[in-house]
mmCIF file of C-alpha atoms and ligand atoms in Angstrom:
data_model
loop_
_atom_site.group_PDB
_atom_site.id
_atom_site.type_symbol
_atom_site.label_atom_id
_atom_site.label_comp_id
_atom_site.label_asym_id
_atom_site.label_seq_id
_atom_site.Cartn_x
_atom_site.Cartn_y
_atom_site.Cartn_z
ATOM 1 C CA MET R 1 -7.564 21.785 10.274
ATOM 2 C CA LYS R 2 -8.281 19.027 7.805
ATOM 3 C CA HIS R 3 -7.647 15.314 7.978
ATOM 4 C CA LEU R 4 -7.991 12.687 5.239
ATOM 5 C CA ILE R 5 -9.829 9.725 6.714
ATOM 6 C CA SER R 6 -12.307 8.810 3.964
ATOM 7 C CA PRO R 7 -11.955 9.355 0.202
ATOM 8 C CA LEU R 8 -15.000 11.631 0.464
ATOM 9 C CA ASP R 9 -13.314 14.060 2.882
ATOM 10 C CA LEU R 10 -12.175 16.044 -0.168
ATOM 11 C CA SER R 11 -14.943 17.741 -2.147
ATOM 12 C CA PRO R 12 -14.912 17.131 -5.923
ATOM 13 C CA ASP R 13 -13.372 20.611 -6.405
ATOM 14 C CA GLU R 14 -10.697 20.053 -3.761
ATOM 15 C CA LEU R 15 -9.948 16.693 -5.348
ATOM 16 C CA SER R 16 -9.581 18.141 -8.791
ATOM 17 C CA ASP R 17 -7.254 20.906 -7.424
ATOM 18 C CA LEU R 18 -5.201 18.226 -5.676
ATOM 19 C CA LEU R 19 -4.843 16.114 -8.839
ATOM 20 C CA ALA R 20 -3.867 19.229 -10.830
ATOM 21 C CA LEU R 21 -1.248 20.060 -8.191
ATOM 22 C CA ALA R 22 0.065 16.466 -8.332
ATOM 23 C CA GLU R 23 0.394 16.746 -12.123
ATOM 24 C CA ASP R 24 2.263 20.039 -11.789
ATOM 25 C CA ILE R 25 4.631 18.463 -9.237
ATOM 26 C CA TYR R 26 5.105 15.519 -11.633
ATOM 27 C CA SER R 27 6.118 17.831 -14.467
ATOM 28 C CA SER R 28 8.256 20.304 -12.419
ATOM 29 C CA PRO R 29 9.350 18.593 -9.179
ATOM 30 C CA GLU R 30 12.247 21.008 -8.594
ATOM 31 C CA LYS R 31 9.812 23.875 -7.957
ATOM 32 C CA TYR R 32 8.584 22.061 -4.863
ATOM 33 C CA SER R 33 11.841 20.708 -3.487
ATOM 34 C CA HIS R 34 12.137 23.082 -0.511
ATOM 35 C CA CYS R 35 8.592 23.940 0.403
ATOM 36 C CA CYS R 36 8.378 21.676 3.467
ATOM 37 C CA GLN R 37 11.746 22.666 4.915
ATOM 38 C CA GLY R 38 11.553 22.427 8.725
ATOM 39 C CA LYS R 39 8.360 20.315 8.604
ATOM 40 C CA LYS R 40 8.112 16.741 9.858
ATOM 41 C CA LEU R 41 5.918 13.847 8.761
ATOM 42 C CA ALA R 42 5.317 10.978 11.201
ATOM 43 C CA THR R 43 4.484 7.574 9.720
ATOM 44 C CA LEU R 44 2.658 5.452 12.303
ATOM 45 C CA PHE R 45 2.309 2.005 10.742
ATOM 46 C CA TYR R 46 0.740 -0.730 12.865
ATOM 47 C CA GLU R 47 0.500 -3.039 9.804
ATOM 48 C CA PRO R 48 2.994 -4.043 7.064
ATOM 49 C CA SER R 49 3.534 -1.703 4.132
ATOM 50 C CA THR R 50 6.095 -1.089 1.417
ATOM 51 C CA ARG R 51 4.669 1.408 -1.056
ATOM 52 C CA THR R 52 2.400 3.445 1.147
ATOM 53 C CA ARG R 53 4.906 4.135 3.916
ATOM 54 C CA LEU R 54 7.931 4.593 1.694
ATOM 55 C CA SER R 55 6.071 6.739 -0.832
ATOM 56 C CA PHE R 56 4.889 8.986 2.023
ATOM 57 C CA GLU R 57 8.448 9.258 3.268
ATOM 58 C CA ALA R 58 9.819 9.863 -0.235
ATOM 59 C CA ALA R 59 7.106 12.493 -0.758
ATOM 60 C CA MET R 60 8.088 14.433 2.382
ATOM 61 C CA LEU R 61 11.814 14.148 1.609
ATOM 62 C CA ASN R 62 11.179 15.372 -1.972
ATOM 63 C CA LEU R 63 9.490 18.431 -0.457
ATOM 64 C CA GLY R 64 12.563 19.186 1.668
ATOM 65 C CA GLY R 65 10.960 17.989 4.924
ATOM 66 C CA SER R 66 11.936 15.237 7.361
ATOM 67 C CA VAL R 67 10.325 11.990 8.472
ATOM 68 C CA LEU R 68 10.084 9.930 11.660
ATOM 69 C CA GLY R 69 7.966 6.994 12.699
ATOM 70 C CA PHE R 70 7.591 3.276 13.228
ATOM 71 C CA SER R 71 6.788 0.478 10.801
ATOM 72 C CA SER R 72 5.190 -2.168 13.028
ATOM 73 C CA ALA R 73 3.000 -2.262 16.114
ATOM 74 C CA ASP R 74 5.648 -4.428 17.846
ATOM 75 C CA SER R 75 8.192 -1.638 17.724
ATOM 76 C CA SER R 76 5.837 0.988 19.183
ATOM 77 C CA SER R 77 4.230 1.375 22.611
ATOM 78 C CA ALA R 78 1.097 -0.298 21.191
ATOM 79 C CA ALA R 79 2.897 -3.504 22.229
ATOM 80 C CA LYS R 80 2.709 -2.210 25.849
ATOM 81 C CA GLY R 81 -1.015 -1.485 25.501
ATOM 82 C CA GLU R 82 -0.975 2.247 24.672
ATOM 83 C CA SER R 83 -4.148 3.532 22.979
ATOM 84 C CA VAL R 84 -4.134 5.254 19.592
ATOM 85 C CA ALA R 85 -5.629 8.319 21.305
ATOM 86 C CA ASP R 86 -2.675 8.652 23.703
ATOM 87 C CA THR R 87 -0.104 7.945 20.986
ATOM 88 C CA ILE R 88 -1.427 10.666 18.700
ATOM 89 C CA ARG R 89 -1.590 13.252 21.513
ATOM 90 C CA VAL R 90 2.128 12.781 21.979
ATOM 91 C CA ILE R 91 3.021 12.565 18.261
ATOM 92 C CA SER R 92 1.254 15.904 17.812
ATOM 93 C CA PHE R 93 4.183 17.468 19.761
ATOM 94 C CA TYR R 94 6.792 15.770 17.572
ATOM 95 C CA ALA R 95 5.522 16.198 14.005
ATOM 96 C CA ASP R 96 3.477 18.554 11.799
ATOM 97 C CA ILE R 97 1.431 15.888 9.996
ATOM 98 C CA CYS R 98 1.031 12.128 10.256
ATOM 99 C CA ALA R 99 0.024 9.115 8.176
ATOM 100 C CA MET R 100 -1.429 6.157 10.084
ATOM 101 C CA ARG R 101 -2.075 2.569 8.990
ATOM 102 C CA HIS R 102 -3.907 0.326 11.438
ATOM 103 C CA PRO R 103 -5.525 -3.141 11.322
ATOM 104 C CA LYS R 104 -8.651 -1.832 13.100
ATOM 105 C CA GLU R 105 -11.319 -0.099 11.029
ATOM 106 C CA GLY R 106 -11.812 3.442 12.344
ATOM 107 C CA ALA R 107 -8.466 3.760 14.204
ATOM 108 C CA PRO R 108 -7.270 6.761 12.116
ATOM 109 C CA LEU R 109 -10.655 8.427 12.674
ATOM 110 C CA VAL R 110 -10.230 8.022 16.441
ATOM 111 C CA ALA R 111 -6.702 9.415 16.128
ATOM 112 C CA SER R 112 -7.981 12.461 14.220
ATOM 113 C CA MET R 113 -10.355 13.236 17.094
ATOM 114 C CA HIS R 114 -7.450 13.486 19.540
ATOM 115 C CA SER R 115 -4.882 15.061 17.256
ATOM 116 C CA SER R 116 -3.702 18.622 16.889
ATOM 117 C CA ILE R 117 -1.986 17.827 13.548
ATOM 118 C CA PRO R 118 -3.558 16.569 10.276
ATOM 119 C CA VAL R 119 -4.046 12.785 10.275
ATOM 120 C CA ILE R 120 -4.008 10.829 7.016
ATOM 121 C CA ASN R 121 -5.581 7.377 6.898
ATOM 122 C CA ALA R 122 -2.986 5.155 5.220
ATOM 123 C CA GLY R 123 -5.305 2.112 5.362
ATOM 124 C CA ASP R 124 -7.645 0.995 8.180
ATOM 125 C CA GLY R 125 -8.333 -2.754 8.232
ATOM 126 C CA GLY R 126 -10.653 -3.857 5.437
ATOM 127 C CA HIS R 127 -12.338 -0.441 5.342
ATOM 128 C CA ASN R 128 -10.697 2.436 3.457
ATOM 129 C CA HIS R 129 -7.424 3.480 1.839
ATOM 130 C CA PRO R 130 -7.971 7.019 0.580
ATOM 131 C CA THR R 131 -4.392 7.792 -0.476
ATOM 132 C CA GLN R 132 -4.322 4.691 -2.676
ATOM 133 C CA THR R 133 -7.502 6.069 -4.212
ATOM 134 C CA LEU R 134 -5.809 9.405 -4.911
ATOM 135 C CA THR R 135 -3.003 7.427 -6.552
ATOM 136 C CA ASP R 136 -5.514 5.450 -8.642
ATOM 137 C CA LEU R 137 -7.396 8.593 -9.697
ATOM 138 C CA LEU R 138 -4.194 10.363 -10.729
ATOM 139 C CA THR R 139 -3.133 7.287 -12.715
ATOM 140 C CA ILE R 140 -6.462 7.079 -14.544
ATOM 141 C CA LYS R 141 -6.686 10.835 -15.142
ATOM 142 C CA ASN R 142 -3.130 11.096 -16.405
ATOM 143 C CA LEU R 143 -3.224 8.038 -18.658
ATOM 144 C CA LYS R 144 -6.858 8.118 -19.851
ATOM 145 C CA GLY R 145 -7.255 11.898 -19.832
ATOM 146 C CA HIS R 146 -10.602 11.844 -17.996
ATOM 147 C CA LEU R 147 -12.398 10.250 -15.067
ATOM 148 C CA ASP R 148 -15.971 10.203 -16.384
ATOM 149 C CA GLY R 149 -17.772 7.656 -18.562
ATOM 150 C CA LEU R 150 -15.550 4.707 -17.604
ATOM 151 C CA THR R 151 -16.469 1.052 -17.171
ATOM 152 C CA ILE R 152 -14.293 -0.241 -14.359
ATOM 153 C CA GLY R 153 -13.864 -3.910 -13.543
ATOM 154 C CA PHE R 154 -12.778 -4.752 -10.015
ATOM 155 C CA CYS R 155 -11.427 -8.284 -9.779
ATOM 156 C CA GLY R 156 -10.374 -10.417 -6.802
ATOM 157 C CA ASP R 157 -11.066 -9.825 -3.134
ATOM 158 C CA LEU R 158 -13.793 -7.195 -3.173
ATOM 159 C CA LYS R 159 -14.914 -8.054 0.353
ATOM 160 C CA PHE R 160 -11.741 -7.248 2.275
ATOM 161 C CA GLY R 161 -9.969 -5.070 -0.328
ATOM 162 C CA ARG R 162 -10.000 -1.576 1.183
ATOM 163 C CA THR R 163 -8.559 -0.033 -1.984
ATOM 164 C CA VAL R 164 -11.639 -1.295 -3.854
ATOM 165 C CA HIS R 165 -14.062 0.181 -1.325
ATOM 166 C CA SER R 166 -12.404 3.595 -1.431
ATOM 167 C CA LEU R 167 -12.092 3.731 -5.216
ATOM 168 C CA ILE R 168 -15.757 2.768 -5.696
ATOM 169 C CA ASN R 169 -16.759 5.591 -3.358
ATOM 170 C CA ALA R 170 -14.601 8.038 -5.279
ATOM 171 C CA MET R 171 -15.617 6.955 -8.803
ATOM 172 C CA VAL R 172 -19.372 7.203 -8.233
ATOM 173 C CA ARG R 173 -18.935 10.982 -8.159
ATOM 174 C CA TYR R 174 -18.037 11.049 -11.881
ATOM 175 C CA PRO R 175 -20.832 10.920 -14.487
ATOM 176 C CA ASN R 176 -21.596 7.670 -16.322
ATOM 177 C CA THR R 177 -19.356 5.412 -14.282
ATOM 178 C CA ARG R 178 -20.258 1.733 -14.399
ATOM 179 C CA PHE R 179 -18.790 -1.185 -12.527
ATOM 180 C CA ILE R 180 -18.324 -4.863 -13.245
ATOM 181 C CA LEU R 181 -17.546 -6.609 -9.957
ATOM 182 C CA ILE R 182 -15.658 -9.832 -10.612
ATOM 183 C CA SER R 183 -15.127 -12.057 -7.573
ATOM 184 C CA PRO R 184 -15.898 -15.430 -6.072
ATOM 185 C CA LYS R 185 -19.319 -15.350 -4.339
ATOM 186 C CA GLU R 186 -17.620 -15.393 -0.909
ATOM 187 C CA LEU R 187 -15.592 -12.262 -1.707
ATOM 188 C CA GLN R 188 -18.258 -9.922 -3.099
ATOM 189 C CA ILE R 189 -18.279 -6.276 -2.004
ATOM 190 C CA PRO R 190 -19.829 -5.641 1.426
ATOM 191 C CA ALA R 191 -23.614 -5.138 1.620
ATOM 192 C CA TYR R 192 -23.198 -1.619 3.053
ATOM 193 C CA LEU R 193 -21.401 -0.474 -0.108
ATOM 194 C CA LYS R 194 -24.128 -1.906 -2.338
ATOM 195 C CA GLU R 195 -26.971 -0.453 -0.316
ATOM 196 C CA GLU R 196 -25.579 2.907 0.763
ATOM 197 C CA THR R 197 -23.570 3.747 -2.340
ATOM 198 C CA LEU R 198 -24.349 1.773 -5.504
ATOM 199 C CA ASP R 199 -28.095 1.262 -5.035
ATOM 200 C CA ALA R 200 -28.686 4.589 -3.267
ATOM 201 C CA LEU R 201 -27.051 6.506 -6.153
ATOM 202 C CA HIS R 202 -28.472 4.227 -8.911
ATOM 203 C CA ILE R 203 -25.017 3.374 -10.212
ATOM 204 C CA PRO R 204 -25.107 0.672 -12.915
ATOM 205 C CA TYR R 205 -23.152 -2.424 -11.853
ATOM 206 C CA GLU R 206 -23.092 -6.158 -12.340
ATOM 207 C CA GLU R 207 -21.582 -8.936 -10.248
ATOM 208 C CA THR R 208 -19.982 -11.892 -11.977
ATOM 209 C CA THR R 209 -17.536 -14.730 -11.477
ATOM 210 C CA ASN R 210 -16.462 -14.641 -15.140
ATOM 211 C CA LEU R 211 -13.352 -12.535 -15.815
ATOM 212 C CA GLU R 212 -13.098 -13.582 -19.482
ATOM 213 C CA ALA R 213 -16.642 -12.449 -20.262
ATOM 214 C CA ALA R 214 -16.112 -9.106 -18.510
ATOM 215 C CA LEU R 215 -12.750 -8.247 -20.090
ATOM 216 C CA PRO R 216 -13.941 -6.981 -23.536
ATOM 217 C CA LYS R 217 -16.276 -4.459 -21.860
ATOM 218 C CA LEU R 218 -13.722 -2.760 -19.621
ATOM 219 C CA ASP R 219 -11.879 0.566 -19.835
ATOM 220 C CA ILE R 220 -10.050 -0.146 -16.575
ATOM 221 C CA LEU R 221 -9.321 -3.492 -14.921
ATOM 222 C CA TYR R 222 -8.457 -3.087 -11.239
ATOM 223 C CA MET R 223 -6.894 -6.356 -10.072
ATOM 224 C CA THR R 224 -6.512 -7.097 -6.365
ATOM 225 C CA ARG R 225 -4.803 -9.636 -4.154
ATOM 226 C CA VAL R 226 -6.851 -11.972 -1.947
ATOM 227 C CA GLN R 227 -6.309 -10.405 1.492
ATOM 228 C CA LYS R 228 -4.822 -13.360 3.376
ATOM 229 C CA GLU R 229 -4.443 -11.468 6.663
ATOM 230 C CA ARG R 230 -8.193 -10.776 6.927
ATOM 231 C CA PHE R 231 -9.346 -14.413 6.596
ATOM 232 C CA PHE R 232 -10.607 -16.289 9.635
ATOM 233 C CA ASN R 233 -9.392 -19.656 8.354
ATOM 234 C CA GLU R 234 -6.516 -20.657 6.130
ATOM 235 C CA GLU R 235 -8.483 -23.293 4.189
ATOM 236 C CA ASP R 236 -10.789 -20.642 2.739
ATOM 237 C CA TYR R 237 -7.817 -18.516 1.761
ATOM 238 C CA ILE R 238 -6.097 -21.427 0.021
ATOM 239 C CA ARG R 239 -9.306 -22.370 -1.802
ATOM 240 C CA LEU R 240 -9.931 -18.823 -3.071
ATOM 241 C CA LYS R 241 -6.494 -17.291 -3.564
ATOM 242 C CA ASP R 242 -5.933 -18.311 -7.188
ATOM 243 C CA THR R 243 -9.493 -17.942 -8.493
ATOM 244 C CA PHE R 244 -8.501 -15.250 -11.002
ATOM 245 C CA ILE R 245 -5.155 -15.052 -12.732
ATOM 246 C CA LEU R 246 -4.722 -12.465 -15.449
ATOM 247 C CA ASP R 247 -2.261 -13.655 -18.093
ATOM 248 C CA LYS R 248 -1.093 -12.762 -21.579
ATOM 249 C CA GLN R 249 -3.756 -14.911 -23.197
ATOM 250 C CA LYS R 250 -6.635 -13.282 -21.323
ATOM 251 C CA MET R 251 -5.249 -9.834 -22.183
ATOM 252 C CA GLN R 252 -6.095 -10.630 -25.834
ATOM 253 C CA LEU R 253 -9.772 -10.353 -24.884
ATOM 254 C CA ALA R 254 -9.360 -6.774 -23.633
ATOM 255 C CA LYS R 255 -9.658 -3.491 -25.531
ATOM 256 C CA ASP R 256 -6.448 -2.027 -26.949
ATOM 257 C CA ASP R 257 -6.691 0.918 -24.593
ATOM 258 C CA MET R 258 -7.847 -0.877 -21.447
ATOM 259 C CA LEU R 259 -5.573 -0.113 -18.478
ATOM 260 C CA VAL R 260 -4.647 -2.715 -15.873
ATOM 261 C CA LEU R 261 -4.207 -1.234 -12.405
ATOM 262 C CA HIS R 262 -3.251 -3.030 -9.190
ATOM 263 C CA PRO R 263 -2.493 -1.353 -5.843
ATOM 264 C CA LEU R 264 0.286 -3.957 -5.306
ATOM 265 C CA PRO R 265 1.623 -6.113 -3.726
ATOM 266 C CA ARG R 266 0.877 -8.684 -6.415
ATOM 267 C CA VAL R 267 0.889 -12.335 -5.425
ATOM 268 C CA ASN R 268 -0.350 -14.673 -8.219
ATOM 269 C CA GLU R 269 -3.263 -12.712 -9.652
ATOM 270 C CA ILE R 270 -1.295 -11.139 -12.504
ATOM 271 C CA SER R 271 1.133 -13.354 -14.312
ATOM 272 C CA THR R 272 4.507 -11.671 -14.874
ATOM 273 C CA ASP R 273 4.063 -12.202 -18.640
ATOM 274 C CA VAL R 274 1.575 -9.296 -18.549
ATOM 275 C CA ASP R 275 4.160 -6.827 -17.216
ATOM 276 C CA ASP R 276 5.534 -5.893 -20.652
ATOM 277 C CA ASP R 277 2.088 -5.172 -22.083
ATOM 278 C CA PRO R 278 1.757 -1.372 -22.494
ATOM 279 C CA ARG R 279 -1.692 -1.609 -20.918
ATOM 280 C CA ALA R 280 -0.191 -2.884 -17.647
ATOM 281 C CA VAL R 281 0.329 0.322 -15.671
ATOM 282 C CA TYR R 282 0.641 -0.918 -12.081
ATOM 283 C CA PHE R 283 4.282 0.091 -11.695
ATOM 284 C CA LYS R 284 3.608 3.542 -13.169
ATOM 285 C CA GLN R 285 0.710 3.724 -10.716
ATOM 286 C CA ALA R 286 3.086 3.149 -7.775
ATOM 287 C CA ASN R 287 5.241 6.004 -9.085
ATOM 288 C CA PHE R 288 2.243 8.361 -9.282
ATOM 289 C CA GLY R 289 1.660 7.585 -5.578
ATOM 290 C CA VAL R 290 4.634 9.744 -4.599
ATOM 291 C CA TYR R 291 3.414 12.829 -6.505
ATOM 292 C CA VAL R 292 -0.119 12.608 -5.220
ATOM 293 C CA ARG R 293 1.145 12.249 -1.636
ATOM 294 C CA MET R 294 3.368 15.310 -2.143
ATOM 295 C CA ALA R 295 0.277 17.217 -3.265
ATOM 296 C CA LEU R 296 -1.696 15.920 -0.283
ATOM 297 C CA ILE R 297 0.959 16.913 2.268
ATOM 298 C CA LEU R 298 1.118 20.447 0.784
ATOM 299 C CA THR R 299 -2.676 20.725 0.759
ATOM 300 C CA LEU R 300 -3.183 19.536 4.354
ATOM 301 C CA LEU R 301 -0.353 21.750 5.633
ATOM 302 C CA GLY R 302 -1.858 24.711 3.763
ATOM 303 C CA ILE R 303 1.388 25.399 1.854
ATOM 304 C CA LYS R 304 0.797 27.217 -1.427
ATOM 305 C CA VAL R 305 3.311 27.345 -4.279
ATOM 306 C CA GLU R 306 2.851 29.461 -7.448
ATOM 307 C CA LYS R 307 2.078 27.043 -10.309
HETATM 308 C C1 LIG F 1 -2.968 -2.260 -0.570
HETATM 309 C C2 LIG F 1 -3.381 -2.190 0.883
HETATM 310 O O1 LIG F 1 -2.536 -2.067 1.774
HETATM 311 O O2 LIG F 1 -4.590 -2.233 1.106
HETATM 312 N N1 LIG F 1 -1.601 -2.015 -0.741
HETATM 313 C C3 LIG F 1 -1.175 -0.731 -0.897
HETATM 314 O O3 LIG F 1 -1.309 0.093 -0.017
HETATM 315 N N2 LIG F 1 -0.655 -0.383 -2.068
HETATM 316 C C4 LIG F 1 -3.414 -3.498 -1.253
HETATM 317 C C5 LIG F 1 -3.051 -4.814 -0.656
HETATM 318 O O4 LIG F 1 -2.376 -4.908 0.380
HETATM 319 O O5 LIG F 1 -3.436 -5.816 -1.255
#
């Protein structure tokens, strides 16, 4: 049985099959509308979520399956002190597959070691968020047509932003990827990612605090929110939260075919006057999240449908 804990749990071939399946579901959803009949997805969310949890639930419902779960630690037995290991042993009797979001790095991995159903990491602390990465890859592939040879700018909170960490790990597998990492000094990507991934694989990247100077070079701009909930003190958050704000004026510096992605939720980092720009694709991106999660559920449950 397979779980999805890290973005690298899928081989490049498995990933490309999954994206192709997601694109087929996107173009003919009706073909897939009954293939999870009788199957149940459990969503175990110990941290807030809108898109990830609801797009998982929409995905399972679109496949004809059912959903159950909880949306905060307070409303589960975690509030009584139950361990993730015990919870998942029990959920394994109630559902066929589960998606788990947890504030502690590694919690979904622990769950997968005690589970008899596939476990999907729906975000673990400031570590990884592999299904957002699948969403991002599908968005880029569908709208750009390819995943290789791209210069990607990550802007905002690159220290705590788990979507950034997972997407970097996924993109280094495509030839000629380069990164421009735009953040305040305090919010640069973690040292382990630089040493074990970027430097180890000789990936070209630069770190900068200058969004305007980076913009003309980018094929993709991946904006992120400063992750308030991971800060140790509020003063630092307040000082750093509005460092970068993308607005209509700055968009004039970007290429005509640059895409702006954002995992959402947006706070202040993209001004709403950018939303009408055809290069702003963050709402489309959220829509792609449903199709890629449908493809993931089918893949992990081993359900095959003739394309
Ligand atoms: C992201 C997350 O939870 O890490 N949101 C999401 O799943 N789309 C990004 C964020 O919260 O800033």
